[in-house]
mmCIF file of C-alpha atoms in Angstrom:
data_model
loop_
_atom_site.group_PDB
_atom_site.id
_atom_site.type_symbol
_atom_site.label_atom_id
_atom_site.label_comp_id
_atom_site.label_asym_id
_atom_site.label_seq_id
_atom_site.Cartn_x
_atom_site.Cartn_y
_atom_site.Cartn_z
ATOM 1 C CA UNK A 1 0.000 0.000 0.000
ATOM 2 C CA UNK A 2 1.711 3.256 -1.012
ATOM 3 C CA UNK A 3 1.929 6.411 1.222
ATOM 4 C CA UNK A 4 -1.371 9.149 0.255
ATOM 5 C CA UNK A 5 0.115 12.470 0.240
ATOM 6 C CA UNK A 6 -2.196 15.644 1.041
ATOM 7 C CA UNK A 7 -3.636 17.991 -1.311
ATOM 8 C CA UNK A 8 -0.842 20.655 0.189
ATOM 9 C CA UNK A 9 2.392 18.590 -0.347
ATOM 10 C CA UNK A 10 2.088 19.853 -4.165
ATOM 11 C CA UNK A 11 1.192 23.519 -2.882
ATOM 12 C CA UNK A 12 4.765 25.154 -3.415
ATOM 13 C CA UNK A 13 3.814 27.472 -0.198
ATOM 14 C CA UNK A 14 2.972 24.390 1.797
ATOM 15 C CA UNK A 15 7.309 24.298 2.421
ATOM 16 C CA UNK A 16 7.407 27.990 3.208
ATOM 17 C CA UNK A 17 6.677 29.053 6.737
ATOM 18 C CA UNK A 18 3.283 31.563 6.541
ATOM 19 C CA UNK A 19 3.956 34.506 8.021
ATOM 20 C CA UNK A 20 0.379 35.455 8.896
ATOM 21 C CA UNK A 21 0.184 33.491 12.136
ATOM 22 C CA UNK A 22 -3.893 32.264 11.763
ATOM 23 C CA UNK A 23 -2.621 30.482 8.578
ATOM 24 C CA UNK A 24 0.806 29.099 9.817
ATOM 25 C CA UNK A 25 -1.288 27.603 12.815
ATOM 26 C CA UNK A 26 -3.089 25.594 10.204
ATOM 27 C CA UNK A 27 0.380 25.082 7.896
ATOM 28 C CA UNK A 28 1.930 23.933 11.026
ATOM 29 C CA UNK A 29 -0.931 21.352 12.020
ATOM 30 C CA UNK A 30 -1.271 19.976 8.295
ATOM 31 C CA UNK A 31 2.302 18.940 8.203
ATOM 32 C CA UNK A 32 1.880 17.169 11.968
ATOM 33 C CA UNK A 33 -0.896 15.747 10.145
ATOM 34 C CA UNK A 34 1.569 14.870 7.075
ATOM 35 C CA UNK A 35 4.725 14.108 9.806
ATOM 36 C CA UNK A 36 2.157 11.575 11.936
ATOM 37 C CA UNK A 37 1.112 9.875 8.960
ATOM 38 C CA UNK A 38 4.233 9.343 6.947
ATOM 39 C CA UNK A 39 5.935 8.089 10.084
ATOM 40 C CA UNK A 40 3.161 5.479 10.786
ATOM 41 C CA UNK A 41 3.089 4.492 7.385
ATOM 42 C CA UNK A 42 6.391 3.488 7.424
ATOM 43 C CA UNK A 43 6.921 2.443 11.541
ATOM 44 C CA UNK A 44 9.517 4.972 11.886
ATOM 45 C CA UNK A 45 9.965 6.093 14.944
ATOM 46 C CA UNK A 46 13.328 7.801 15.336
ATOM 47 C CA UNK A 47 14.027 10.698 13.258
ATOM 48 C CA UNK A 48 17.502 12.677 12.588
ATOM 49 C CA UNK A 49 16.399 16.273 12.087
ATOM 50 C CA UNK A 50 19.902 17.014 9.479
ATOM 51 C CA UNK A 51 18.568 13.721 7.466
ATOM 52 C CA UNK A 52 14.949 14.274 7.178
ATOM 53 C CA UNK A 53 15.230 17.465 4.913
ATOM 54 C CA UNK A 54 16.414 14.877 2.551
ATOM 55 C CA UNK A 55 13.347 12.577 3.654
ATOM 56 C CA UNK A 56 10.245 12.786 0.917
ATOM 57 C CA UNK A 57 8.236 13.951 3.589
ATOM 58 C CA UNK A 58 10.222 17.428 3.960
ATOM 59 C CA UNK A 59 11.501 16.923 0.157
ATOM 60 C CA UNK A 60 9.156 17.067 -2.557
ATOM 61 C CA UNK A 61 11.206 16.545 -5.755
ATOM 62 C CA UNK A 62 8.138 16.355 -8.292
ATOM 63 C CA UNK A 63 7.989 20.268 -7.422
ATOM 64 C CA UNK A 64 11.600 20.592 -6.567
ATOM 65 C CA UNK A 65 10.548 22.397 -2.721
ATOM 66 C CA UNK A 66 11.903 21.550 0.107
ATOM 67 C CA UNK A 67 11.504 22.405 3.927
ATOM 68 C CA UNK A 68 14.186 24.415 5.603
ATOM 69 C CA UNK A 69 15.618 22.301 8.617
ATOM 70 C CA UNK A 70 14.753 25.503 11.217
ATOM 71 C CA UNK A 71 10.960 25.375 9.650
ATOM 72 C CA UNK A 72 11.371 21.248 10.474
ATOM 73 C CA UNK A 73 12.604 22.080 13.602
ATOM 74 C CA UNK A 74 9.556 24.716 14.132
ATOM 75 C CA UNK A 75 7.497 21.611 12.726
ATOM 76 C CA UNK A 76 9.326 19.088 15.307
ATOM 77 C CA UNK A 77 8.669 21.606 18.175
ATOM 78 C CA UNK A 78 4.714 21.782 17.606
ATOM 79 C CA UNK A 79 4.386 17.804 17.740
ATOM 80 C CA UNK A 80 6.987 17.950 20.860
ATOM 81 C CA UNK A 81 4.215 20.093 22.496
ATOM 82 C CA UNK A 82 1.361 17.808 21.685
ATOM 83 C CA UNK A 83 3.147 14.613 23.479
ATOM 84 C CA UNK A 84 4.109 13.527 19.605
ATOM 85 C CA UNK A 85 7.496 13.738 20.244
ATOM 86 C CA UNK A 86 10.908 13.818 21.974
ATOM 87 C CA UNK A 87 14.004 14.734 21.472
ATOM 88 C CA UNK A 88 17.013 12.533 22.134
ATOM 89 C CA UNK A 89 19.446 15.221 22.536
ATOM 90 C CA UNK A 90 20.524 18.845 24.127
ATOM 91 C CA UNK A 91 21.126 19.501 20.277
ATOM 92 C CA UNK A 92 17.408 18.536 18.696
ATOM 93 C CA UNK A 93 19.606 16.976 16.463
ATOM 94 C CA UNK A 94 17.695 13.697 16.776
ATOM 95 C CA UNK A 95 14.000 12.695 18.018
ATOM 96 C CA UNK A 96 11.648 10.104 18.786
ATOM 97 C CA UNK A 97 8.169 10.541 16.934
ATOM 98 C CA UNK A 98 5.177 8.523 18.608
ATOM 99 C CA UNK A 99 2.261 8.576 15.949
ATOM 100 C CA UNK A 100 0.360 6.817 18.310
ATOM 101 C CA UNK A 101 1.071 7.351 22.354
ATOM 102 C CA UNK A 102 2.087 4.642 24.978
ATOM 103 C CA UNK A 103 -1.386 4.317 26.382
ATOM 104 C CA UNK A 104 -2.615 4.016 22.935
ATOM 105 C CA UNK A 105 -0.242 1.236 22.165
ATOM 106 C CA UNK A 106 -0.803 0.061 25.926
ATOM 107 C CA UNK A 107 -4.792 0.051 25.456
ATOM 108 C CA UNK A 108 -4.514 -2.172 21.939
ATOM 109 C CA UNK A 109 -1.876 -4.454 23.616
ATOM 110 C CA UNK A 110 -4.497 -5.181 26.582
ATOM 111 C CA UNK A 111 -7.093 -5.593 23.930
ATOM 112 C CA UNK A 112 -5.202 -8.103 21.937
ATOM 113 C CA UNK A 113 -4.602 -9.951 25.022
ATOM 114 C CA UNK A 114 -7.975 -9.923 26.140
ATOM 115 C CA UNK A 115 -9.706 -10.732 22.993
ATOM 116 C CA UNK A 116 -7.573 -13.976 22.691
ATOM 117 C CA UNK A 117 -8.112 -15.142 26.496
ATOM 118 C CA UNK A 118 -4.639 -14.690 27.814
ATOM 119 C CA UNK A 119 -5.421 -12.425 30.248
ATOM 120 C CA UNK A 120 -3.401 -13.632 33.275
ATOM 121 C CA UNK A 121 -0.539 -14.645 31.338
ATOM 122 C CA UNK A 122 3.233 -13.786 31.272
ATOM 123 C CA UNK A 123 4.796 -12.625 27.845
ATOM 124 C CA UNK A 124 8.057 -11.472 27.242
ATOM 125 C CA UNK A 125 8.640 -8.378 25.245
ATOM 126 C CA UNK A 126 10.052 -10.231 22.169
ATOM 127 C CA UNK A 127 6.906 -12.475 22.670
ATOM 128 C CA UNK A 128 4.493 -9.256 22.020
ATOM 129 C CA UNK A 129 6.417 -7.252 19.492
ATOM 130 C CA UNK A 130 8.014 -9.980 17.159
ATOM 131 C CA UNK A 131 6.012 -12.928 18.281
ATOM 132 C CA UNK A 132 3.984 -15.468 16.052
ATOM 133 C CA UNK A 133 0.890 -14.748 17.348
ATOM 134 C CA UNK A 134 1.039 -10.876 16.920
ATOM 135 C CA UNK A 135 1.886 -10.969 13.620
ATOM 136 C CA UNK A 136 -0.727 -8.908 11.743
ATOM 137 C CA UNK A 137 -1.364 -6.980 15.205
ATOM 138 C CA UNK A 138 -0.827 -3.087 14.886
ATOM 139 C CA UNK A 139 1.543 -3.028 17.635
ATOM 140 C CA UNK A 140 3.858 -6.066 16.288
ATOM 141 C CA UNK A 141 7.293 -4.323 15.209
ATOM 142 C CA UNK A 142 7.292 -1.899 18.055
ATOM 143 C CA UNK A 143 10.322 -0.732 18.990
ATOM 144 C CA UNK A 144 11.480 -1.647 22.250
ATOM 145 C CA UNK A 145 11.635 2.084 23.831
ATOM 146 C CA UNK A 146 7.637 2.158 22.732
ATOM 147 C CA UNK A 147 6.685 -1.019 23.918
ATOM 148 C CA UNK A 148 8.259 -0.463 27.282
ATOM 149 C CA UNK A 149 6.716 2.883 28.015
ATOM 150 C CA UNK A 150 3.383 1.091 26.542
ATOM 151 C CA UNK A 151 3.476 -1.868 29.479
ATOM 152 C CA UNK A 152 4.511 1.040 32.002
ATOM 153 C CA UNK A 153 0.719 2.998 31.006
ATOM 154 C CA UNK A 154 -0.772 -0.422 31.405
ATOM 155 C CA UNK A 155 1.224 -0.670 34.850
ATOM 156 C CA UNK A 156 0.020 2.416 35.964
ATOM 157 C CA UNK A 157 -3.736 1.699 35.086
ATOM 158 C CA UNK A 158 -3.599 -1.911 36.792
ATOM 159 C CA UNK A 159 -3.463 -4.015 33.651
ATOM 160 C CA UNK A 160 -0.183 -5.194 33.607
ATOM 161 C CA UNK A 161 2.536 -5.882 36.216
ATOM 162 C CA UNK A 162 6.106 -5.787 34.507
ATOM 163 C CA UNK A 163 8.782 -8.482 35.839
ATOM 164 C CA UNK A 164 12.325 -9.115 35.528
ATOM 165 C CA UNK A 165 13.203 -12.781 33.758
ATOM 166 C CA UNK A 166 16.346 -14.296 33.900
ATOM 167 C CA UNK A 167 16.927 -13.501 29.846
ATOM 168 C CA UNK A 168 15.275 -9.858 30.081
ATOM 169 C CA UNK A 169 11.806 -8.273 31.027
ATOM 170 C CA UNK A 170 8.497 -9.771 30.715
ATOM 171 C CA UNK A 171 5.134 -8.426 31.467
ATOM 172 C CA UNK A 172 2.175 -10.430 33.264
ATOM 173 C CA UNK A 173 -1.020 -8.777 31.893
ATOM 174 C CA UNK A 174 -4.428 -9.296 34.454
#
């Protein structure tokens, strides 16, 4: 299935910054929007800010317009205050973009487990994210960081009690 770009990824102005600020507001959400999507298209979910002006999402060659790296940065620093992102660094050199939060992923980990009658069972990570059984699941793939903070929301809401194994962590889900 190939990526669907928006109308505005063709609009030359889309990779200029607006200067009238009711119309960058809505610049600035449509390429979250566009960031968001592209990332969960492709499960990325850590992004170097000096290699993703080369990315197609910031790099539209069929118009030959690209975004600036401070307008990505301005871009980067909208989803950081929505709880879309995080940076890795002191730099913003280098970020983690979550598409979906860890209580999202936590909520359709819980439902996966319910809806297949494991509930009081003990997975290990590997199990949940690369396992047999989720293969086809939404959350199978997830990076390690993601799925840990996911199990830590289901911790905190009673759902899931995370354990130490002799080969790694494990999670018992209730």
């Amino acid at each position: 299935m190939s990526f669907e770009w928006p109308w505005q990824y063709n609009f030359p102005p889309f990779f200029t910054l607006q200067p009238n600020v009711d119309t960058r507001q809505k610049q600035l959400a449509a390429w979250c929007s566009l960031v968001l999507s592209y990332c969960r298209h492709h499960k990325l979910y850590t992004v170097d800010v000096m290699e993703a002006q080369e990315s197609p999402v910031f790099n539209n060659k069929k118009i030959e317009r690209k975004l600036s790296v401070e307008a990505i940065q301005v871009v980067f620093e909208e989803l950081r205050k929505k709880g879309n992102l995080e940076w890795l660094d002191k730099n913003k050199s280098r970020c983690l973009v979550m598409w979906r939060r860890p209580e999202e992923w936590g909520k359709l980990i819980y439902q996966w487990v319910s809806k297949n009658g494991m509930n009081n069972s003990v997975f290990t990570l590997y199990e949940l994210s690369n396992g047999d059984d989720t293969d086809g699941e939404e959350f199978h793939g997830l990076e390690d960081w993601m799925l840990q903070r996911s199990l830590q929301a289901l911790q905190t809401e009673g759902k899931a009690e995370i354990i130490s194994m002799d080969d790694g962590k494990g999670v018992y889900c209730v």
